Coordinates of C-alpha atoms in Angstrom, one line a residue:
Chain A
X1 CA -13.9 -30.5 -8.4
X2 CA -12.1 -29.7 -5.2
X3 CA -8.4 -30.0 -4.8
X4 CA -7.1 -30.0 -1.3
X5 CA -3.4 -30.0 -0.6
X6 CA -2.2 -32.3 2.0
X7 CA 0.9 -30.2 2.6
X8 CA -0.4 -26.7 2.9
X9 CA -2.9 -25.4 5.4
X10 CA -6.0 -24.0 3.8
X11 CA -6.0 -20.2 3.5
X12 CA -9.8 -20.0 3.6
X13 CA -11.8 -21.9 6.1
X14 CA -15.5 -22.6 6.5
X15 CA -16.1 -24.3 3.1
X16 CA -16.8 -21.0 1.3
X17 CA -18.2 -21.0 -2.3
X18 CA -17.7 -18.1 -4.7
X19 CA -21.2 -16.8 -3.8
X20 CA -20.3 -16.8 -0.1
X21 CA -17.2 -14.7 -0.7
X22 CA -19.3 -12.1 -2.6
X23 CA -21.9 -12.1 0.1
X24 CA -19.5 -12.1 3.1
X25 CA -17.5 -9.1 1.9
X26 CA -20.3 -7.1 0.2
X27 CA -22.5 -7.5 3.2
X28 CA -20.4 -5.0 5.1
X29 CA -20.7 -2.4 2.4
X30 CA -24.5 -2.9 1.9
X31 CA -25.7 -3.3 5.5
X32 CA -26.6 -0.6 8.0
X33 CA -23.6 0.6 10.0
X34 CA -23.3 -1.2 13.3
X35 CA -23.3 0.7 16.6
X36 CA -19.8 -0.4 17.2
X37 CA -18.7 1.2 13.9
X38 CA -20.5 4.4 14.7
X39 CA -18.9 4.6 18.1
X40 CA -15.5 4.0 16.5
X41 CA -16.0 6.8 14.0
X42 CA -17.3 9.1 16.7
X43 CA -14.1 8.6 18.8
X44 CA -11.9 9.0 15.7
X45 CA -13.7 12.2 14.6
X46 CA -13.5 13.4 18.2
X47 CA -9.7 12.9 18.2
X48 CA -9.5 14.7 14.9
X49 CA -11.5 17.7 16.2
X50 CA -9.5 17.9 19.4
X51 CA -6.2 17.6 17.5
X52 CA -7.4 20.2 15.1
X53 CA -7.2 22.8 17.9
X54 CA -3.5 22.1 18.2
X55 CA -3.0 22.1 14.5
X56 CA -4.8 25.4 14.1
X57 CA -2.8 26.9 16.9
X58 CA 0.4 25.7 15.3
X59 CA -0.6 27.1 11.9
X60 CA -1.7 30.4 13.4
X61 CA 1.2 31.1 15.8
X62 CA 3.9 29.1 14.0
X63 CA 5.9 26.2 15.2
X64 CA 7.1 28.1 18.2
X65 CA 4.0 26.4 19.7
X66 CA 6.1 23.2 19.8
X67 CA 8.7 22.3 22.3
X68 CA 11.6 22.8 19.9
X69 CA 14.5 24.9 20.9
X70 CA 17.7 26.1 19.2
X71 CA 19.5 22.9 20.0
X72 CA 16.7 20.4 19.2
X73 CA 15.3 21.5 15.9
X74 CA 13.6 18.2 15.1
X75 CA 11.7 16.3 17.8
X76 CA 8.1 15.1 18.0
X77 CA 7.2 16.2 14.5
X78 CA 9.9 14.4 12.7
X79 CA 9.6 11.4 15.0
X80 CA 5.9 11.2 14.1
X81 CA 6.8 11.7 10.4
X82 CA 9.3 8.8 10.4
X83 CA 6.9 6.6 12.5
X84 CA 3.9 7.1 10.1
X85 CA 6.0 6.6 7.0
X86 CA 7.4 3.4 8.6
X87 CA 3.8 2.2 9.2
X88 CA 3.0 3.0 5.6
X89 CA 5.5 0.4 4.4
X90 CA 3.6 -2.8 5.1
X91 CA 0.8 -2.3 2.7
X92 CA 2.7 -2.1 -0.5
X93 CA 5.3 -4.6 0.8
X94 CA 2.5 -7.1 1.3
X95 CA 0.8 -6.5 -2.0
X96 CA 3.9 -6.0 -4.2
X97 CA 6.7 -8.1 -2.7
X98 CA 4.5 -11.0 -1.7
X99 CA 2.8 -10.9 -5.1
X100 CA 6.2 -11.3 -6.7
X101 CA 7.0 -14.2 -4.3
X102 CA 3.6 -15.7 -5.1
X103 CA 2.6 -15.7 -1.4
X104 CA -1.2 -16.3 -1.6
X105 CA -1.9 -15.5 2.0
X106 CA -1.4 -11.9 1.1
X107 CA -4.8 -11.9 -0.6
X108 CA -6.8 -11.7 2.6
X109 CA -4.9 -8.7 4.0
X110 CA -3.5 -6.7 1.1
X111 CA -6.5 -4.5 0.5
X112 CA -6.7 -3.2 4.1
X113 CA -3.0 -3.1 4.4
X114 CA -2.7 -0.9 1.3
X115 CA -5.5 1.4 2.6
X116 CA -3.5 1.7 5.8
X117 CA -0.4 2.5 3.9
X118 CA -2.1 5.3 2.0
X119 CA -3.7 6.8 5.2
X120 CA -0.4 6.5 7.1
X121 CA 1.5 8.3 4.3
X122 CA -1.0 11.1 4.4
X123 CA -0.5 11.5 8.1
X124 CA 3.3 11.3 7.7
X125 CA 3.4 13.9 4.9
X126 CA 1.6 16.4 7.2
X127 CA 4.6 16.8 9.5
X128 CA 7.3 18.1 7.3
X129 CA 4.8 20.3 5.6
X130 CA 3.7 21.9 8.9
X131 CA 7.3 22.0 10.0
X132 CA 8.0 24.4 7.1
X133 CA 6.2 27.0 9.2
X134 CA 4.3 28.5 6.4
X135 CA 2.9 25.4 4.6
X136 CA 0.9 27.5 2.1
X137 CA 4.3 28.5 0.6
X138 CA 5.4 24.8 0.6
X139 CA 4.6 24.2 -3.0
X140 CA 7.5 26.2 -4.3
X141 CA 9.8 25.4 -1.4
X142 CA 9.6 21.7 -2.0
X143 CA 8.8 21.3 -5.7
X144 CA 11.1 22.3 -8.5
X145 CA 9.4 25.6 -9.1
X146 CA 11.5 28.7 -9.4
X147 CA 12.0 30.4 -6.0
X148 CA 9.8 33.6 -5.7
X149 CA 9.1 33.0 -9.3
X150 CA 12.6 34.1 -10.2
X151 CA 15.0 31.4 -11.2
X152 CA 16.6 29.9 -8.0
X153 CA 15.8 26.2 -7.9
X154 CA 15.4 23.6 -5.2
X155 CA 18.6 21.8 -4.1
X156 CA 18.8 18.4 -5.8
X157 CA 21.8 17.6 -3.7
X158 CA 19.7 17.5 -0.5
X159 CA 18.1 14.3 0.8
X160 CA 15.3 16.4 2.1
X161 CA 14.3 17.1 -1.5
X162 CA 14.8 13.4 -2.5
X163 CA 12.3 12.7 0.3
X164 CA 9.7 15.0 -1.3
X165 CA 10.0 13.0 -4.5
X166 CA 10.2 9.6 -2.8
X167 CA 7.2 10.1 -0.6
X168 CA 5.0 11.7 -3.2
X169 CA 5.9 9.0 -5.8
X170 CA 5.3 6.3 -3.2
X171 CA 1.9 7.7 -2.2
X172 CA 0.7 8.1 -5.8
X173 CA 1.9 4.8 -7.0
X174 CA 0.4 3.0 -4.0
X175 CA -2.8 4.8 -4.5
X176 CA -3.0 3.7 -8.1
X177 CA -2.1 0.1 -7.3
X178 CA -4.8 0.0 -4.6
X179 CA -7.4 1.6 -6.8
X180 CA -6.8 -0.6 -9.8
X181 CA -7.4 -3.7 -7.6
X182 CA -10.5 -2.1 -6.2
X183 CA -12.2 -1.7 -9.6
X184 CA -13.3 -5.3 -10.1
X185 CA -14.7 -5.4 -6.6
X186 CA -16.6 -2.2 -7.0
X187 CA -18.1 -3.8 -10.1
X188 CA -19.3 -6.7 -7.9
X189 CA -21.0 -4.3 -5.6
X190 CA -22.4 -2.3 -8.5
X191 CA -24.0 -5.4 -10.0
X192 CA -25.7 -6.2 -6.7
X193 CA -26.9 -2.7 -5.9
X194 CA -29.9 -0.6 -6.8
X195 CA -30.7 3.1 -6.6
X196 CA -28.2 5.6 -5.4
X197 CA -25.6 3.0 -4.4
X198 CA -25.7 1.7 -8.0
X199 CA -24.9 5.1 -9.3
X200 CA -22.0 5.7 -6.9
X201 CA -20.5 2.2 -7.3
X202 CA -20.9 2.4 -11.1
X203 CA -18.8 5.5 -11.2
X204 CA -16.2 3.9 -8.8
X205 CA -16.2 0.7 -10.9
X206 CA -15.1 2.7 -14.1
X207 CA -17.3 0.5 -16.4
X208 CA -15.5 -2.8 -15.5
X209 CA -16.7 -5.6 -17.8
X210 CA -14.8 -8.6 -16.5
X211 CA -13.8 -9.7 -20.0
X212 CA -11.0 -12.2 -20.4
X213 CA -9.1 -9.5 -22.4
X214 CA -9.4 -7.0 -19.6
X215 CA -8.4 -9.5 -17.0
X216 CA -5.4 -10.4 -19.1
X217 CA -4.3 -6.7 -19.2
X218 CA -5.2 -6.3 -15.6
X219 CA -2.9 -9.1 -14.6
X220 CA 0.0 -7.6 -16.6
X221 CA -0.6 -4.2 -15.0
X222 CA -0.6 -5.7 -11.5
X223 CA 2.6 -7.6 -12.1
X224 CA 4.5 -4.6 -13.5
X225 CA 3.1 -2.4 -10.8
X226 CA 4.3 -4.9 -8.2
X227 CA 7.7 -4.9 -9.9
X228 CA 7.9 -1.1 -9.9
X229 CA 6.6 -0.8 -6.3
X230 CA 9.0 -3.3 -4.8
X231 CA 12.2 -1.1 -5.2
X232 CA 10.0 1.9 -4.5
X233 CA 9.1 0.5 -1.0
X234 CA 12.7 -0.1 -0.3
X235 CA 13.7 3.4 -1.6
X236 CA 11.3 5.4 0.5
X237 CA 12.7 4.5 3.9
X238 CA 16.2 4.4 2.5
X239 CA 15.8 8.0 1.5
X240 CA 14.1 8.9 4.8
X241 CA 17.2 7.5 6.5
X242 CA 19.5 9.6 4.2
X243 CA 17.9 12.7 5.9
X244 CA 19.9 11.6 8.9
X245 CA 22.7 9.5 7.6
X246 CA 24.1 12.2 5.2
X247 CA 24.4 14.7 8.1
X248 CA 27.5 15.0 10.3
X249 CA 25.6 14.6 13.6
X250 CA 27.1 11.7 15.8
X251 CA 24.5 9.1 16.1
X252 CA 23.0 9.9 12.7
X253 CA 26.1 9.7 10.5
X254 CA 25.8 5.9 10.1
X255 CA 26.1 3.8 6.9
X256 CA 23.8 1.0 8.2
X257 CA 20.8 3.4 8.3
X258 CA 19.1 2.5 5.0
X259 CA 18.7 -1.3 5.6
X260 CA 18.1 -0.7 9.3
X261 CA 15.3 1.9 8.6
X262 CA 13.7 -0.3 6.0
X263 CA 13.6 -3.4 8.4
X264 CA 12.2 -1.1 11.1
X265 CA 9.6 0.2 8.8
X266 CA 8.4 -3.3 7.8
X267 CA 8.5 -4.3 11.4
X268 CA 6.2 -1.4 12.5
X269 CA 4.1 -1.7 9.4
X270 CA 3.3 -5.4 10.1
X271 CA 2.5 -4.6 13.7
X272 CA 0.0 -1.9 12.6
X273 CA -1.5 -4.3 10.1
X274 CA -2.0 -6.8 12.9
X275 CA -3.5 -4.3 15.2
X276 CA -6.1 -3.2 12.5
X277 CA -6.8 -6.6 11.1
X278 CA -7.4 -8.3 14.4
X279 CA -10.1 -5.7 15.1
X280 CA -11.5 -5.7 11.6
X281 CA -11.8 -9.5 11.4
X282 CA -13.7 -9.5 14.7
X283 CA -16.0 -6.6 13.9
X284 CA -16.8 -7.8 10.4
X285 CA -16.8 -11.5 11.2
X286 CA -14.0 -12.4 8.7
X287 CA -12.5 -15.2 10.7
X288 CA -12.8 -17.6 7.7
X289 CA -10.6 -15.3 5.5
X290 CA -8.1 -13.9 8.0
X291 CA -7.3 -17.1 9.9
X292 CA -4.9 -17.8 12.7
X293 CA -2.5 -19.0 10.0
X294 CA -2.4 -15.5 8.5
X295 CA -1.7 -14.0 11.9
X296 CA 1.0 -16.5 12.5
X297 CA 2.7 -15.7 9.2
X298 CA 2.7 -12.0 9.9
X299 CA 4.1 -12.7 13.4
X300 CA 7.0 -14.6 11.7
X301 CA 7.7 -11.5 9.6
X302 CA 7.7 -9.5 12.8
X303 CA 10.3 -11.9 14.4
X304 CA 12.6 -11.6 11.4
X305 CA 12.4 -7.8 11.0
X306 CA 12.5 -7.3 14.8
X307 CA 15.7 -9.4 14.9
X308 CA 17.2 -7.3 12.1
X309 CA 16.4 -4.2 14.0
X310 CA 17.9 -5.7 17.2
X311 CA 21.1 -6.6 15.4
X312 CA 21.2 -3.0 13.9
X313 CA 21.0 -1.5 17.4
X314 CA 23.9 -3.7 18.6
X315 CA 25.9 -3.0 15.5
X316 CA 25.6 0.7 15.9
X317 CA 27.0 0.4 19.4
X318 CA 29.8 -1.8 18.3
X319 CA 30.8 0.5 15.4
X320 CA 30.6 3.6 17.6
X321 CA 33.2 1.9 20.0
X322 CA 35.2 0.5 17.1
X323 CA 35.4 3.8 15.2
X324 CA 37.4 5.4 18.0
X325 CA 35.6 8.7 17.5
X326 CA 35.0 10.2 20.9
X327 CA 31.9 12.2 19.8
X328 CA 30.4 9.0 18.3
X329 CA 31.1 7.0 21.4
X330 CA 29.7 9.6 23.6
X331 CA 26.5 9.9 21.6
X332 CA 25.8 6.2 22.1
X333 CA 26.7 6.0 25.7
X334 CA 24.5 9.1 26.3
X335 CA 21.6 7.3 24.5
X336 CA 21.7 4.3 26.9
X337 CA 22.8 6.0 30.1
X338 CA 22.1 9.7 29.6
X339 CA 19.0 11.7 30.6
X340 CA 16.9 9.9 28.0
X341 CA 17.9 6.4 29.2
X342 CA 14.2 5.6 29.7
X343 CA 13.4 6.2 26.1
X344 CA 16.3 4.0 25.0
X345 CA 15.4 1.1 27.2
X346 CA 11.7 1.4 26.3
X347 CA 12.8 1.0 22.7
X348 CA 15.1 -1.9 23.5
X349 CA 12.4 -3.7 25.5
X350 CA 9.6 -3.2 23.0
X351 CA 11.6 -3.8 19.8
X352 CA 14.3 -6.3 20.7
X353 CA 12.9 -8.4 23.5
X354 CA 9.2 -8.5 23.0
X355 CA 9.1 -9.8 19.3
X356 CA 11.3 -12.7 20.4
X357 CA 8.3 -14.0 22.4
X358 CA 6.9 -14.9 19.0
X359 CA 9.3 -17.9 18.8
X360 CA 6.7 -19.6 21.0
X361 CA 4.0 -21.0 18.8
X362 CA 1.4 -20.5 21.6
X363 CA 2.1 -16.8 21.7
X364 CA 2.2 -16.2 17.9
X365 CA -1.1 -18.1 17.4
X366 CA -2.8 -16.3 20.3
X367 CA -5.0 -13.4 19.1
X368 CA -5.0 -11.5 22.4
X369 CA -1.2 -11.7 22.9
X370 CA -0.6 -10.8 19.2
X371 CA -2.8 -7.8 19.6
X372 CA -1.0 -6.6 22.7
X373 CA 2.5 -7.2 21.2
X374 CA 1.5 -5.4 18.0
X375 CA 0.8 -2.3 20.1
X376 CA 4.0 -2.8 22.1
X377 CA 6.0 -2.9 18.8
X378 CA 4.5 0.3 17.6
X379 CA 5.2 2.0 20.9
X380 CA 8.8 0.7 20.6
X381 CA 9.2 2.0 17.1
X382 CA 8.0 5.4 18.0
X383 CA 10.6 5.5 20.8
X384 CA 13.2 4.3 18.3
X385 CA 12.7 7.4 16.2
X386 CA 12.5 9.6 19.3
X387 CA 15.8 8.2 20.5
X388 CA 17.6 8.6 17.2
X389 CA 16.4 12.1 16.7
X390 CA 16.3 13.7 20.1
X391 CA 19.1 12.0 21.9
X392 CA 21.5 12.7 19.0
X393 CA 20.6 16.3 19.0
X394 CA 20.2 17.3 22.6
X395 CA 23.9 17.1 23.5
X396 CA 25.4 19.4 20.9
X397 CA 29.1 19.8 20.1
X398 CA 29.2 22.8 22.4
X399 CA 28.3 21.8 26.0
X400 CA 27.0 25.4 26.5
X401 CA 24.1 24.6 24.1
X402 CA 23.1 21.3 25.6
X403 CA 19.4 21.2 26.2
X404 CA 16.4 19.0 26.9
X405 CA 13.3 18.6 24.9
X406 CA 9.9 19.0 26.5
X407 CA 6.8 18.5 24.4
X408 CA 4.1 21.0 24.6
X409 CA 0.3 20.5 24.3
X410 CA 0.6 21.4 20.7
X411 CA 3.1 18.7 20.0
X412 CA 0.8 16.1 21.5
X413 CA -2.3 17.6 19.9
X414 CA -0.9 17.5 16.3
X415 CA 0.0 13.9 16.9
X416 CA -3.5 13.2 18.1
X417 CA -4.9 14.9 15.0
X418 CA -3.0 12.5 12.8
X419 CA -4.4 9.6 14.8
X420 CA -7.9 10.9 14.4
X421 CA -7.3 11.4 10.6
X422 CA -5.8 7.9 10.2
X423 CA -8.6 6.1 12.1
X424 CA -11.4 8.2 10.6
X425 CA -10.2 7.3 7.1
X426 CA -9.6 3.7 8.0
X427 CA -13.1 3.2 9.4
X428 CA -14.7 5.0 6.5
X429 CA -12.7 2.6 4.2
X430 CA -13.7 -0.4 6.2
X431 CA -17.4 0.5 5.9
X432 CA -17.7 1.7 2.3
X433 CA -15.0 -0.3 0.5
X434 CA -14.7 -4.1 0.2
X435 CA -12.1 -4.7 3.0
X436 CA -11.0 -8.0 1.4
X437 CA -10.0 -8.4 -2.2
X438 CA -12.9 -10.5 -3.4
X439 CA -11.7 -11.5 -6.8
X440 CA -8.3 -12.6 -5.6
X441 CA -9.9 -14.8 -2.9
X442 CA -12.2 -16.2 -5.5
X443 CA -9.3 -17.2 -7.7
X444 CA -7.8 -19.4 -5.0
X445 CA -11.0 -20.8 -3.6
X446 CA -10.5 -24.1 -5.5
X447 CA -6.9 -24.6 -4.5
X448 CA -6.7 -23.1 -1.0
X449 CA -10.0 -23.4 0.8
X450 CA -11.3 -26.2 3.0
X451 CA -13.6 -28.8 1.4
X452 CA -16.9 -27.4 0.4
X453 CA -19.8 -29.3 2.1
X454 CA -21.9 -30.7 -0.7
Chain B
X1 CA -28.1 -10.5 -39.2
X2 CA -26.2 -7.6 -37.7
X3 CA -23.0 -8.2 -35.9
X4 CA -22.4 -7.5 -32.2
X5 CA -26.1 -7.4 -31.3
X6 CA -27.4 -10.9 -30.7
X7 CA -25.5 -13.3 -28.5
X8 CA -25.9 -16.8 -27.2
X9 CA -24.4 -17.2 -23.7
X10 CA -23.0 -20.3 -22.1
X11 CA -22.9 -20.1 -18.3
X12 CA -20.1 -22.1 -16.5
X13 CA -19.7 -22.7 -12.8
X14 CA -16.1 -24.0 -12.8
X15 CA -13.1 -22.4 -14.4
X16 CA -11.5 -25.7 -15.4
X17 CA -14.6 -26.8 -17.3
X18 CA -14.7 -23.4 -18.9
X19 CA -11.1 -23.7 -20.1
X20 CA -11.8 -27.1 -21.6
X21 CA -14.9 -25.7 -23.2
X22 CA -13.1 -22.8 -24.8
X23 CA -10.5 -25.1 -26.3
X24 CA -13.1 -27.5 -27.5
X25 CA -15.3 -24.8 -29.1
X26 CA -12.5 -23.1 -30.8
X27 CA -11.3 -26.4 -32.2
X28 CA -14.8 -27.1 -33.7
X29 CA -14.7 -23.7 -35.4
X30 CA -16.9 -21.6 -33.1
X31 CA -15.8 -18.0 -33.0
X32 CA -16.0 -16.9 -29.4
X33 CA -16.9 -13.2 -28.9
X34 CA -15.5 -13.0 -25.3
X35 CA -15.5 -14.8 -22.0
X36 CA -16.5 -12.9 -18.8
X37 CA -15.3 -14.0 -15.4
X38 CA -15.5 -12.9 -11.8
X39 CA -11.8 -13.4 -11.3
X40 CA -8.7 -13.7 -13.5
X41 CA -8.5 -17.3 -14.8
X42 CA -4.9 -18.1 -15.5
X43 CA -4.3 -19.3 -19.0
X44 CA -7.7 -18.3 -20.3
X45 CA -6.2 -15.6 -22.6
X46 CA -3.9 -18.2 -24.1
X47 CA -6.7 -20.7 -24.9
X48 CA -8.7 -17.9 -26.4
X49 CA -5.8 -17.1 -28.6
X50 CA -5.2 -13.5 -27.4
X51 CA -1.8 -12.1 -28.0
X52 CA 0.3 -11.1 -25.1
X53 CA -0.4 -7.6 -23.7
X54 CA 2.0 -4.9 -24.9
X55 CA 1.5 -2.9 -21.7
X56 CA 5.1 -3.8 -20.4
X57 CA 6.4 -2.0 -23.5
X58 CA 4.3 1.0 -22.6
X59 CA 5.6 0.9 -19.1
X60 CA 9.2 0.7 -20.3
X61 CA 8.8 3.7 -22.7
X62 CA 7.1 5.8 -20.1
X63 CA 9.8 4.8 -17.6
X64 CA 12.5 5.9 -20.0
X65 CA 10.7 9.2 -20.5
X66 CA 10.7 9.6 -16.7
X67 CA 14.5 9.0 -16.6
X68 CA 15.2 11.4 -19.3
X69 CA 13.0 14.2 -18.0
X70 CA 14.4 13.8 -14.5
X71 CA 18.0 14.0 -15.7
X72 CA 17.4 16.9 -18.1
X73 CA 15.5 18.8 -15.4
X74 CA 18.2 18.3 -12.7
X75 CA 21.1 19.0 -15.0
X76 CA 19.4 22.1 -16.4
X77 CA 18.5 23.5 -13.0
X78 CA 21.7 22.7 -11.1
X79 CA 24.3 23.0 -13.8
X80 CA 23.1 25.5 -16.4
X81 CA 20.3 27.7 -15.2
X82 CA 21.6 28.6 -11.7
X83 CA 24.9 26.9 -10.9
X84 CA 25.5 26.9 -7.1
X85 CA 28.4 25.5 -5.1
X86 CA 26.9 23.2 -2.5
X87 CA 29.2 21.5 -0.1
X88 CA 32.1 22.0 -2.5
X89 CA 30.6 19.5 -5.0
X90 CA 30.5 19.7 -8.7
X91 CA 27.4 21.5 -10.0
X92 CA 26.5 18.4 -12.0
X93 CA 26.8 15.7 -9.4
X94 CA 25.2 12.7 -10.9
X95 CA 25.2 10.5 -7.8
X96 CA 23.1 13.0 -6.0
X97 CA 20.6 13.0 -8.9
X98 CA 20.0 9.2 -8.8
X99 CA 17.3 9.1 -6.2
X100 CA 15.0 11.7 -7.9
X101 CA 15.7 10.1 -11.3
X102 CA 14.7 6.7 -9.9
X103 CA 11.5 8.1 -8.4
X104 CA 10.4 9.9 -11.5
X105 CA 11.2 6.8 -13.6
X106 CA 8.9 4.7 -11.4
X107 CA 6.2 7.5 -11.3
X108 CA 6.0 7.9 -15.0
X109 CA 6.2 4.2 -15.8
X110 CA 3.4 3.4 -13.3
X111 CA 1.1 6.3 -14.3
X112 CA 1.8 5.9 -18.0
X113 CA 1.1 2.2 -18.0
X114 CA -2.0 2.5 -16.0
X115 CA -3.2 5.3 -18.2
X116 CA -2.7 3.2 -21.3
X117 CA -4.5 0.3 -19.6
X118 CA -7.5 2.6 -18.8
X119 CA -7.7 3.8 -22.3
X120 CA -7.2 0.3 -23.9
X121 CA -9.8 -1.3 -21.6
X122 CA -12.2 1.7 -21.8
X123 CA -12.1 2.3 -18.0
X124 CA -13.4 5.7 -17.0
X125 CA -15.7 7.0 -14.2
X126 CA -18.5 7.6 -16.6
X127 CA -17.9 4.3 -18.4
X128 CA -20.8 1.9 -18.7
X129 CA -20.0 -1.8 -19.2
X130 CA -22.1 -3.9 -21.5
X131 CA -23.3 -6.5 -19.1
X132 CA -24.1 -9.9 -20.5
X133 CA -25.1 -11.4 -17.2
X134 CA -25.0 -9.8 -13.7
X135 CA -23.6 -12.9 -12.2
X136 CA -20.2 -12.5 -13.9
X137 CA -19.0 -10.3 -11.1
X138 CA -20.3 -12.8 -8.6
X139 CA -19.8 -16.5 -9.2
X140 CA -20.4 -17.4 -12.9
X141 CA -18.3 -17.4 -16.0
X142 CA -20.1 -16.5 -19.1
X143 CA -19.0 -17.3 -22.7
X144 CA -20.6 -15.0 -25.2
X145 CA -20.9 -16.1 -28.8
X146 CA -22.0 -13.7 -31.5
X147 CA -24.8 -15.2 -33.5
X148 CA -24.0 -13.2 -36.6
X149 CA -20.3 -14.2 -36.9
X150 CA -21.3 -17.8 -36.4
X151 CA -24.3 -17.7 -38.8
X152 CA -23.1 -20.9 -40.4
X153 CA -23.6 -23.0 -37.3
X154 CA -27.1 -21.8 -36.3
X155 CA -28.5 -21.1 -32.9
X156 CA -29.6 -24.5 -32.0
X157 CA -26.4 -26.2 -32.9
X158 CA -24.5 -23.6 -30.8
X159 CA -26.7 -24.2 -27.8
X160 CA -26.0 -27.9 -28.1
X161 CA -22.3 -27.4 -28.4
X162 CA -22.3 -25.2 -25.3
X163 CA -24.4 -27.7 -23.3
X164 CA -22.1 -30.6 -24.2
X165 CA -19.0 -28.6 -23.3
X166 CA -20.3 -28.3 -19.7
X167 CA -22.3 -25.1 -19.6
X168 CA -24.9 -25.2 -16.8
X169 CA -27.2 -22.8 -18.6
X170 CA -27.6 -21.5 -22.1
X171 CA -29.2 -18.1 -22.5
X172 CA -29.8 -15.5 -25.2
X173 CA -28.9 -11.8 -24.9
X174 CA -29.6 -9.0 -27.3
X175 CA -28.4 -5.5 -27.2
X176 CA -30.0 -2.5 -28.9

C-alpha cells in the first residue's frame, strides 16, 4: 500500500524501498574508501598537523604568542570560540526542536548535523581552555573543586562559570542524544557484517534487539531528550552572550544579546550544515534523501534567522543613539566608521544582505549558489564576533590605552588546528558511521516517498 | 515443552498489515512473545497491550535530584563554606545560581533517564541480542510466538493463523 499526499512534496525520491535505504546508507560504511575521501582526510590531517605547531608553541610559550595586548585581552581566540559554539547550534536544534514540531524533513539531515554539533563544540571548548594559559590546571579553575585544594571555590556569580556548565552539559547531552539514535543503525550494520566489522559494530550496537518494547522506550527517551535539549540549545548561546552582556563595556552591555546571539548561532549553524551536506550528498550519492526540498527549507531558516540578526544590528545602533550615553554612541559609530570599518561592513554584507537573496526561489533551490552563500554566511558570522569583541575593546575608556589588534601566526595556526580537527572528525564520521538516520527514514517511507515502481 | 526456547515466527513486509495481525491474533487468544521491527511502528505498543513507559518519571526524579544538588552545592560554597563579597551582592544570590541549576537539572535528567533506559532494555557494549531473524534490522517485521506458552493451539494452527493474518513467511526458531 502506498500513500502519496497530493499536498506535500515527497521527502524521499527515487521510489526507495526499505531494503534500498539500508543498502544506500550502509554501502558507505562497508565499501572501500574512495580516493576523494582519502584526499579529504589527508588535507584535514595536514591542517591539523600544521595547526598543531601553533598550538604547541602557544602551550609551550604561553598566550603571549598571540596578538593580544593589555587593551585587547580577547580577540581571535574568543571570536573562534563563539563562532564554533554558534555552529554547534544547528544539530541539536534540527534534531530536538524540529522533532517537537514534527518536521519530518529533519530526518535526512539530523544525524550529520548532530555530529557536526559535537565536533564544533569540541573545537569551541578548546579556546577558553587554552586561553587559561595553563590548561592543565584548568580542571580546578573551572570546575567546583576547591582552589589549590584548600577551600576557595569557583565564583558562581560569574557568567564565565555558567558557560563551563552550559557548554559541558550541552556537549554531553547532545552526545548522548546522538548516540542513542545511532544504536539501531549500528545494529543494522552489525546484522549485515562479518568478521572484524561484526565485532566492532556489535559493541557499538549495544546488543540492540529491535523489540517493540525497546522501540516504545526508545521513542519515549527521544521525545524527553528533545524536550530537555530544546531549552538547552537556547540556554547555551544565551549564556555565551552573558559573558559579554553582563560586563560594563560599551558595545557589550546590551540586553538584546541573548536572543540576538541565539538567532545568529542558528543562522551560522544552518549555513555550516548546508556546506557539509551539499558536499556529503554529492560524494555519497544521497540525492534521493537530501533533496532540493531539504536545501530550500534550510535556506528558509537562514532567511528568517538572518533577518533577525539584521534587525538586531539595527536595533543596537538605534538603542545606542537613543540611550544618550556618549560612550555607547561612540562605540557604535567607531564600529561602522572607525579603523575596523572593513570588518563591520564585511559582517553587514555577508549577514544582512546576502541571505536576503534567498527570497528568490531560483537562488534558494540552486545548489551552487546555496553552497557559496553558506560559506559567505559563515565568514560573515566570524566577522560579527570579531566586530563585537575587538572593536568594543580596542578603544578603551582611556584614550592613552587605545590600541589595535594584529593577529600573529599562532592566532591563525590555532584556528587552523580547529579546522583540521573538525574536518578530520567529520570525515571519519561520514565514512564509518551511517550518515543518514536509516530507521527514521524507513519509518516515513510509506508516507513521504515517491511511488515505488512495482 | 520449555518456555522461551522454541518459537514460531511470522514475517511481515508492511507495518499496517502487522498492526492488524497483532490485533487479530491477540483477539483470537494467541499470546505474542514480542514483535521485532526495523523502525518504530507508532501504536504497535498499544495494540500489543504494553503499558506506557515510566521513563518520564525517571527523568523527572533525576531532574529534581539535579536541581537539588545544584542549589545545595552553590549555597554551600558561596554562602556557608567561604562567603565572599562579589560586586556588592548578597552571598546567597539566587538569580545568579539559576543558570547552573538549570544546566545540572537537564544534565542529570538526561543522563539518569538514558541510564535507566539502558538498564531496562539491557543495552550495553558487551550486550548480545537474541536475534530471531537478521532481517529485522533491515526491512522485515517479525512476530515471535512462544510455542510453549501457546501449547493449547499447536504449531500448525499457529502457522495457519499467521499466514491468514498476512505474514509473508512463517518460520521456526529455536534457542539453546
